[in-house]
Coordinates of C-alpha atoms in Angstrom, one line a residue:
M1 CA 12.4 -16.7 32.8
R2 CA 13.4 -13.5 31.0
V3 CA 12.0 -13.1 27.5
A4 CA 13.0 -10.5 24.9
V5 CA 10.1 -9.4 22.6
V6 CA 11.1 -7.5 19.4
G7 CA 8.5 -5.0 18.3
A8 CA 5.3 -3.6 19.9
G9 CA 2.8 -4.1 17.1
V10 CA -0.1 -6.5 17.2
S11 CA 2.1 -9.6 17.6
G12 CA 4.5 -8.0 20.1
L13 CA 1.7 -6.8 22.3
A14 CA 0.1 -10.3 22.3
A15 CA 3.5 -11.9 23.0
T16 CA 4.1 -9.6 25.9
K17 CA 0.7 -10.2 27.4
C18 CA 0.9 -14.0 27.0
C19 CA 4.3 -14.1 28.6
L20 CA 2.8 -12.3 31.6
D21 CA -0.1 -14.8 31.7
E22 CA 2.5 -17.6 32.0
G23 CA 4.5 -15.9 34.7
L24 CA 7.4 -15.1 32.5
E25 CA 9.3 -11.7 32.5
P26 CA 9.0 -10.0 29.1
T27 CA 10.9 -7.0 27.9
C28 CA 9.6 -5.6 24.7
F29 CA 12.0 -3.5 22.5
E30 CA 10.2 -1.0 20.2
Q31 CA 12.4 1.2 17.9
S32 CA 9.8 3.9 17.6
Q33 CA 8.2 6.0 20.4
D34 CA 4.8 4.3 20.4
I35 CA 2.9 1.1 20.0
G36 CA 0.9 -0.1 17.0
G37 CA 3.4 -1.2 14.4
L38 CA 1.7 -1.4 11.0
W39 CA -1.5 0.3 12.4
R40 CA 0.2 3.5 13.6
Y41 CA -0.2 6.0 10.7
T42 CA 2.5 8.6 10.3
E43 CA 2.6 11.3 7.6
H44 CA 6.3 10.6 6.9
I45 CA 7.9 7.3 6.2
E46 CA 10.2 5.9 8.9
A47 CA 13.1 3.6 8.0
G48 CA 12.6 0.1 9.3
R49 CA 9.0 0.7 10.1
P50 CA 5.8 -0.3 8.1
S51 CA 4.1 2.6 6.3
L52 CA 0.4 3.1 6.1
Y53 CA -1.7 5.3 3.8
A54 CA -4.2 7.6 5.4
S55 CA -7.4 5.9 4.2
V56 CA -6.7 2.3 5.3
I57 CA -9.7 0.5 6.7
S58 CA -9.4 -3.0 8.1
N59 CA -10.3 -5.9 5.8
T60 CA -11.6 -8.1 8.7
S61 CA -14.5 -7.3 11.0
K62 CA -14.1 -6.4 14.6
E63 CA -16.1 -9.5 15.7
M64 CA -13.6 -11.8 14.0
S65 CA -10.5 -9.7 14.7
A66 CA -10.6 -9.1 18.5
F67 CA -8.2 -10.7 21.0
S68 CA -10.0 -13.5 22.8
D69 CA -10.2 -11.7 26.2
F70 CA -10.6 -8.1 25.0
P71 CA -13.6 -7.4 22.6
F72 CA -13.8 -4.2 20.6
P73 CA -16.1 -1.5 22.1
E74 CA -19.7 -1.9 20.9
H75 CA -19.8 1.6 19.4
F76 CA -16.9 0.8 17.1
P77 CA -18.0 0.1 13.4
A78 CA -17.7 -3.4 12.0
F79 CA -14.7 -2.5 9.8
L80 CA -12.3 -0.1 11.4
P81 CA -10.4 2.9 10.1
N82 CA -6.7 2.6 11.0
A83 CA -7.1 5.3 13.8
L84 CA -9.8 3.2 15.6
L85 CA -7.8 0.0 15.3
L86 CA -4.8 1.8 16.9
D87 CA -7.1 3.1 19.6
Y88 CA -8.1 -0.6 20.3
L89 CA -4.5 -1.6 20.6
R90 CA -3.9 1.3 23.0
R91 CA -6.9 0.2 25.2
Y92 CA -5.5 -3.4 25.1
T93 CA -2.1 -2.2 26.2
E94 CA -3.5 -0.1 29.1
H95 CA -6.0 -2.8 30.2
F96 CA -3.3 -5.4 30.6
G97 CA -0.5 -3.1 31.9
L98 CA 1.8 -3.8 29.0
R99 CA 3.3 -0.4 28.6
E100 CA 5.6 -0.7 31.6
H101 CA 7.2 -3.7 29.9
I102 CA 8.0 -1.8 26.7
R103 CA 11.2 0.1 26.1
F104 CA 10.5 2.7 23.4
G105 CA 13.2 4.1 21.1
S106 CA 15.2 0.9 21.4
T107 CA 16.4 -0.7 18.2
V108 CA 17.5 -4.4 18.3
V109 CA 20.8 -4.5 16.6
S110 CA 21.8 -8.2 17.0
I111 CA 20.6 -11.4 18.6
R112 CA 23.2 -14.1 19.1
K113 CA 23.5 -17.4 20.8
R114 CA 25.4 -17.3 24.1
P115 CA 28.6 -19.6 24.1
D116 CA 26.7 -22.0 26.5
F117 CA 23.6 -22.0 24.3
A118 CA 23.6 -25.8 24.0
T119 CA 22.9 -26.2 27.8
T120 CA 21.2 -22.9 28.7
G121 CA 19.4 -21.8 25.5
Q122 CA 20.2 -18.2 26.3
W123 CA 20.6 -15.3 23.9
E124 CA 22.7 -12.1 23.9
V125 CA 20.5 -9.2 22.7
V126 CA 22.2 -5.9 21.7
T127 CA 20.0 -2.8 21.5
E128 CA 20.7 0.7 20.5
A129 CA 19.0 3.8 22.0
G130 CA 20.1 7.4 21.7
G131 CA 23.3 6.3 19.9
K132 CA 24.3 4.0 22.8
Q133 CA 24.4 0.2 22.6
T134 CA 23.5 -2.0 25.5
S135 CA 23.9 -5.8 25.8
Y136 CA 21.4 -8.0 27.6
V137 CA 21.1 -11.8 28.3
F138 CA 17.7 -13.4 27.8
D139 CA 16.5 -16.9 28.3
A140 CA 14.2 -16.7 25.2
V141 CA 13.3 -14.4 22.3
M142 CA 10.1 -13.7 20.5
V143 CA 10.6 -12.0 17.1
C144 CA 7.6 -9.8 16.3
S145 CA 9.1 -7.4 13.9
G146 CA 6.6 -8.0 11.1
S147 CA 7.0 -8.4 7.3
F148 CA 6.0 -5.0 5.9
S149 CA 9.1 -2.9 6.4
E150 CA 11.4 -3.9 3.4
P151 CA 9.7 -3.3 0.1
S152 CA 10.3 -5.8 -2.7
L153 CA 10.9 -3.9 -6.0
P154 CA 12.1 -6.4 -8.7
L155 CA 12.8 -3.8 -11.4
Q156 CA 14.9 -6.4 -13.3
C157 CA 11.5 -8.1 -14.1
F158 CA 10.3 -5.1 -16.1
P159 CA 12.2 -4.6 -19.4
G160 CA 12.7 -0.9 -20.3
I161 CA 12.0 0.5 -16.9
E162 CA 15.3 2.4 -16.9
R163 CA 14.0 4.3 -20.0
F164 CA 10.7 5.3 -18.4
R165 CA 10.8 9.1 -17.8
G166 CA 7.7 9.3 -15.6
Q167 CA 7.3 9.0 -11.9
R168 CA 7.6 5.6 -10.3
F169 CA 7.5 4.4 -6.6
H170 CA 6.7 1.4 -4.4
S171 CA 3.2 1.4 -2.8
R172 CA 5.0 1.7 0.6
Q173 CA 5.6 5.4 -0.3
Y174 CA 1.9 6.2 -1.0
K175 CA 0.0 8.4 1.5
H176 CA -2.6 10.5 -0.4
P177 CA -4.2 10.5 -3.9
D178 CA -3.3 14.1 -4.7
V179 CA -0.1 12.9 -6.3
F180 CA -2.2 11.4 -9.1
Q181 CA -4.2 14.5 -9.9
G182 CA -4.9 14.6 -13.7
K183 CA -2.3 11.9 -14.5
R184 CA -2.4 8.5 -16.2
V185 CA -1.6 5.9 -13.6
L186 CA -0.4 2.3 -13.8
V187 CA -0.6 0.1 -10.7
V188 CA 1.5 -3.0 -11.1
G189 CA 0.3 -5.9 -8.8
M190 CA -3.1 -6.8 -7.5
G191 CA -2.9 -7.1 -3.8
N192 CA -5.2 -5.4 -1.3
T193 CA -2.9 -2.3 -1.3
G194 CA -2.6 -2.1 -5.1
V195 CA -6.4 -2.2 -5.5
D196 CA -7.0 0.4 -2.7
I197 CA -4.5 2.8 -4.4
A198 CA -6.1 2.2 -7.8
V199 CA -9.6 3.0 -6.5
E200 CA -8.4 6.1 -4.7
A201 CA -6.3 7.3 -7.7
S202 CA -9.3 6.9 -10.1
R203 CA -11.2 9.7 -8.3
V204 CA -8.6 12.3 -9.3
A205 CA -6.5 10.7 -12.1
A206 CA -7.2 11.0 -15.8
K207 CA -6.9 7.3 -16.2
V208 CA -6.0 4.3 -14.0
T209 CA -4.8 0.8 -15.2
I210 CA -4.1 -2.2 -13.0
S211 CA -1.6 -4.8 -14.4
T212 CA -2.0 -8.3 -13.0
T213 CA -0.3 -11.5 -14.1
R214 CA -2.7 -13.9 -12.4
G215 CA -6.0 -12.2 -11.4
A216 CA -7.6 -12.5 -8.0
W217 CA -10.8 -13.3 -6.2
L218 CA -12.5 -10.3 -4.9
L219 CA -14.8 -10.1 -1.9
S220 CA -17.0 -7.3 -0.6
R221 CA -16.9 -6.4 3.1
V222 CA -20.7 -6.8 3.0
S223 CA -21.6 -10.5 2.4
E224 CA -24.8 -12.6 2.6
H225 CA -27.7 -11.0 4.4
G226 CA -25.5 -8.0 5.2
Y227 CA -23.0 -9.8 7.4
P228 CA -19.3 -9.1 7.2
W229 CA -17.6 -11.4 4.7
D230 CA -15.4 -13.2 7.3
M231 CA -18.4 -14.2 9.4
I232 CA -19.7 -16.1 6.4
L233 CA -16.5 -17.5 5.0
N234 CA -14.5 -18.2 8.1
T235 CA -16.7 -21.0 9.5
R236 CA -16.0 -24.6 10.5
L237 CA -17.8 -25.8 7.4
M238 CA -15.8 -23.6 5.0
T239 CA -12.6 -24.7 6.8
L240 CA -13.6 -28.3 6.3
I241 CA -14.2 -27.7 2.6
K242 CA -10.8 -26.0 2.2
T243 CA -8.8 -28.6 4.1
K244 CA -10.5 -32.0 3.8
L245 CA -11.8 -32.1 0.2
P246 CA -9.4 -32.6 -2.7
A247 CA -7.8 -29.2 -3.6
P248 CA -9.4 -28.8 -7.1
L249 CA -12.8 -29.7 -5.8
S250 CA -12.7 -27.4 -2.7
W251 CA -11.4 -24.5 -4.8
R252 CA -14.2 -25.1 -7.3
L253 CA -16.8 -24.8 -4.6
I254 CA -15.1 -21.6 -3.3
N255 CA -14.8 -20.3 -6.8
Y256 CA -18.5 -20.8 -7.3
K257 CA -19.3 -18.9 -4.0
V258 CA -16.9 -16.0 -4.8
N259 CA -18.4 -15.6 -8.3
Q260 CA -21.9 -15.2 -6.9
W261 CA -21.2 -11.5 -6.3
F262 CA -20.1 -11.0 -9.9
N263 CA -18.5 -13.0 -12.7
H264 CA -14.8 -12.5 -12.3
E265 CA -14.0 -13.6 -15.9
N266 CA -16.2 -10.8 -17.3
Y267 CA -14.1 -8.3 -15.4
G268 CA -10.7 -9.7 -16.4
L269 CA -10.1 -10.8 -12.8
Q270 CA -10.6 -14.6 -12.9
P271 CA -7.4 -16.4 -11.7
E272 CA -6.0 -18.7 -14.4
N273 CA -5.3 -21.4 -11.8
S274 CA -7.9 -20.8 -9.2
W275 CA -6.8 -23.6 -6.9
L276 CA -3.4 -22.0 -6.6
V277 CA -4.8 -18.5 -5.9
R278 CA -3.5 -16.4 -3.0
E279 CA -5.8 -15.1 -0.3
P280 CA -8.8 -13.1 -1.8
L281 CA -8.8 -9.3 -2.0
V282 CA -11.4 -7.2 -0.1
N283 CA -12.7 -4.1 -1.9
D284 CA -16.2 -2.9 -2.2
E285 CA -15.7 -0.5 -5.2
L286 CA -13.5 -2.1 -7.8
P287 CA -16.2 -3.9 -9.8
S288 CA -18.3 -0.7 -10.2
Y289 CA -15.2 1.3 -11.1
I290 CA -14.3 -1.2 -13.8
L291 CA -17.9 -1.0 -15.1
T292 CA -17.8 2.8 -15.3
G293 CA -14.4 2.8 -17.0
R294 CA -12.5 4.5 -14.1
I295 CA -10.2 1.5 -13.9
T296 CA -9.0 -0.8 -16.6
I297 CA -7.6 -4.3 -16.0
R298 CA -4.6 -5.4 -18.1
P299 CA -2.3 -8.5 -18.2
G300 CA 1.4 -8.4 -17.1
V301 CA 3.8 -5.7 -18.3
K302 CA 5.8 -6.7 -21.4
E303 CA 7.9 -3.6 -21.7
F304 CA 8.2 0.0 -20.6
K305 CA 8.9 2.8 -23.1
D306 CA 9.8 6.5 -22.5
S307 CA 6.3 7.5 -21.6
S308 CA 4.2 4.4 -22.2
V309 CA 3.9 0.7 -21.5
L310 CA 3.2 -2.4 -23.5
F311 CA 1.3 -5.3 -22.0
H312 CA 1.4 -9.0 -23.0
N313 CA -1.2 -9.9 -25.6
C314 CA -2.0 -6.2 -26.2
P315 CA -0.6 -4.8 -29.4
E316 CA -1.0 -1.1 -28.6
E317 CA 1.1 0.9 -26.2
E318 CA -0.7 2.8 -23.4
P319 CA 0.6 6.2 -22.4
I320 CA 1.3 6.6 -18.6
D321 CA 2.7 9.2 -16.3
V322 CA 3.0 7.4 -13.0
V323 CA 3.8 3.8 -12.1
V324 CA 3.0 2.4 -8.6
F325 CA 4.7 -0.9 -7.9
S326 CA 2.5 -2.9 -5.5
T327 CA 4.9 -5.8 -5.5
G328 CA 4.9 -6.8 -1.9
Y329 CA 7.6 -7.0 0.7
T330 CA 10.8 -8.9 1.4
I331 CA 11.0 -10.8 4.7
S332 CA 14.2 -10.3 6.6
F333 CA 15.7 -10.4 10.1
P334 CA 18.8 -8.3 9.9
F335 CA 19.5 -8.7 13.6
L336 CA 19.7 -12.5 13.3
E337 CA 22.4 -14.7 11.8
E338 CA 21.3 -16.3 8.6
S339 CA 21.9 -19.8 10.0
I340 CA 19.1 -19.3 12.5
I341 CA 16.3 -18.5 10.0
R342 CA 16.9 -19.2 6.3
V343 CA 14.7 -17.1 3.9
E344 CA 14.5 -18.3 0.3
N345 CA 12.1 -16.9 -2.2
K346 CA 10.0 -15.4 0.6
H347 CA 9.8 -18.9 2.3
M348 CA 11.0 -19.1 5.9
S349 CA 12.4 -22.3 7.3
L350 CA 10.1 -22.3 10.3
Y351 CA 8.1 -25.1 11.9
K352 CA 4.4 -24.0 11.9
Y353 CA 5.7 -20.6 10.6
V354 CA 7.0 -20.1 14.2
F355 CA 10.0 -22.2 15.4
P356 CA 13.4 -22.6 13.6
P357 CA 13.6 -26.4 13.5
R358 CA 17.4 -26.8 14.0
L359 CA 17.9 -25.0 17.3
Q360 CA 19.3 -27.2 20.1
K361 CA 17.0 -25.4 22.5
P362 CA 13.5 -24.1 21.4
T363 CA 14.1 -20.6 22.9
L364 CA 13.5 -18.4 19.8
A365 CA 10.3 -18.0 17.9
V366 CA 8.9 -15.8 15.2
L367 CA 5.3 -14.5 15.5
G368 CA 2.9 -12.8 13.0
V369 CA 4.8 -13.5 9.8
I370 CA 1.9 -15.4 8.3
K371 CA -1.0 -14.6 6.0
P372 CA -4.1 -16.1 7.4
F373 CA -7.4 -16.2 5.6
G374 CA -8.9 -13.6 7.9
A375 CA -7.6 -11.5 10.8
I376 CA -4.0 -11.6 12.1
M377 CA -4.8 -10.8 15.8
P378 CA -6.4 -14.1 16.8
V379 CA -3.6 -16.0 15.0
A380 CA -0.9 -13.9 16.7
E381 CA -2.5 -14.5 20.1
M382 CA -2.6 -18.3 19.5
Q383 CA 1.0 -18.3 18.4
A384 CA 2.0 -16.3 21.5
R385 CA 0.1 -18.7 23.8
W386 CA 1.8 -21.7 22.3
V387 CA 5.3 -20.1 22.3
S388 CA 5.1 -18.9 25.9
R389 CA 4.1 -22.4 27.0
V390 CA 6.9 -24.0 25.0
F391 CA 9.3 -21.6 26.6
K392 CA 7.9 -22.5 30.0
G393 CA 8.3 -26.2 29.3
L394 CA 4.5 -27.0 29.3
C395 CA 4.5 -27.9 25.6
Q396 CA 7.0 -30.0 23.7
L397 CA 8.0 -29.6 20.1
P398 CA 8.4 -32.8 18.0
P399 CA 11.8 -34.2 17.0
Q400 CA 13.9 -32.1 14.6
A401 CA 13.5 -34.6 11.8
V402 CA 9.7 -34.3 12.0
M403 CA 9.8 -30.5 12.0
E404 CA 12.3 -30.3 9.1
K405 CA 10.1 -32.7 7.0
E406 CA 7.1 -30.4 7.4
V407 CA 9.1 -27.3 6.7
N408 CA 10.4 -28.9 3.4
E409 CA 7.0 -30.0 2.4
K410 CA 5.6 -26.5 2.8
K411 CA 8.5 -25.1 0.9
K412 CA 7.9 -27.5 -2.0
N413 CA 4.2 -26.6 -2.1
Q414 CA 5.0 -22.9 -2.1
I415 CA 7.5 -23.3 -5.0
Q416 CA 4.8 -25.1 -7.0
C417 CA 2.3 -22.3 -6.3

């Protein structure tokens, strides 16, 4: 069985390896000239590829991030700079002989059902390399192109932004803090990237402000008794608390645990609706930087002026020179027909975040487009194992009605959040 794998990042490498484990024939198409996906740092921004800033360190520990059959080298630190994580992926690739199954410099242009799809489940995959397009036929497809390539920049949500005369850019464009030297910086959005950029900027900028509409829970990499945070919080007990107790009660317990490091309300970080909060942020320095005045927390932006900004519930304008929009990414699959995977408000119509529920044959799957509480690598590996066994006929998916019901319930919950 021939399987096309789109992308040679974490998910694509796991997919290729799991296909080989099941005796399938994978061909991995990677548009760049190397593996690594998100974790391969480049000084310049490449179209269609994720972009990393130079200082990125993993938010999950090596013990909790490794693939099941390939541990990290002992001499690697618990939390990995991006260069070491890329080194680990290179070692994984070489150890399992994955490179010979990867076609570098090949961009997937389109993936379409074959005319006889209802009986064969086959796909026609068109790729482009060196200006030349080539068409292939595959029995199945694993989409591992990630979700960090197309920035979401909803400028229409920020009144007056067209009048603002300072510099503004999406966090995807950030590489080094020198761009903030001596300037007054506003970071809009409080994800991991936004907080990292704010902390780095505060070392050289005149002033740094973070604008957040809903706050966040903040974790330190160093948790109880000096253990990494994910070794303490990603346990069977914590999972039971999160999944089996009523949502308000479980989040109240987690809220108590998270606030043991510091009281989030005193720092302007406490989420208003803590049971609807997204995944926690990981940063070791933000609380002390707030205490020392390097970083100020403000509510959502009400309006931009020529060289200042006005926040909700704050009567005074604040002068700013640079705005960094850390507003996330848009999920898209430009090489697929919209009827295959519908994306509405960042929600994908996928069963278990993997399989389109309406396909006549379950021969296409999406891997790695999920935000787990913890590391992505073990999750991507489990997805790849499951998908390769479905392709091989060793696992069966439930009826379409069952899958669609679960997809719609998840969509409803996400809209409520």
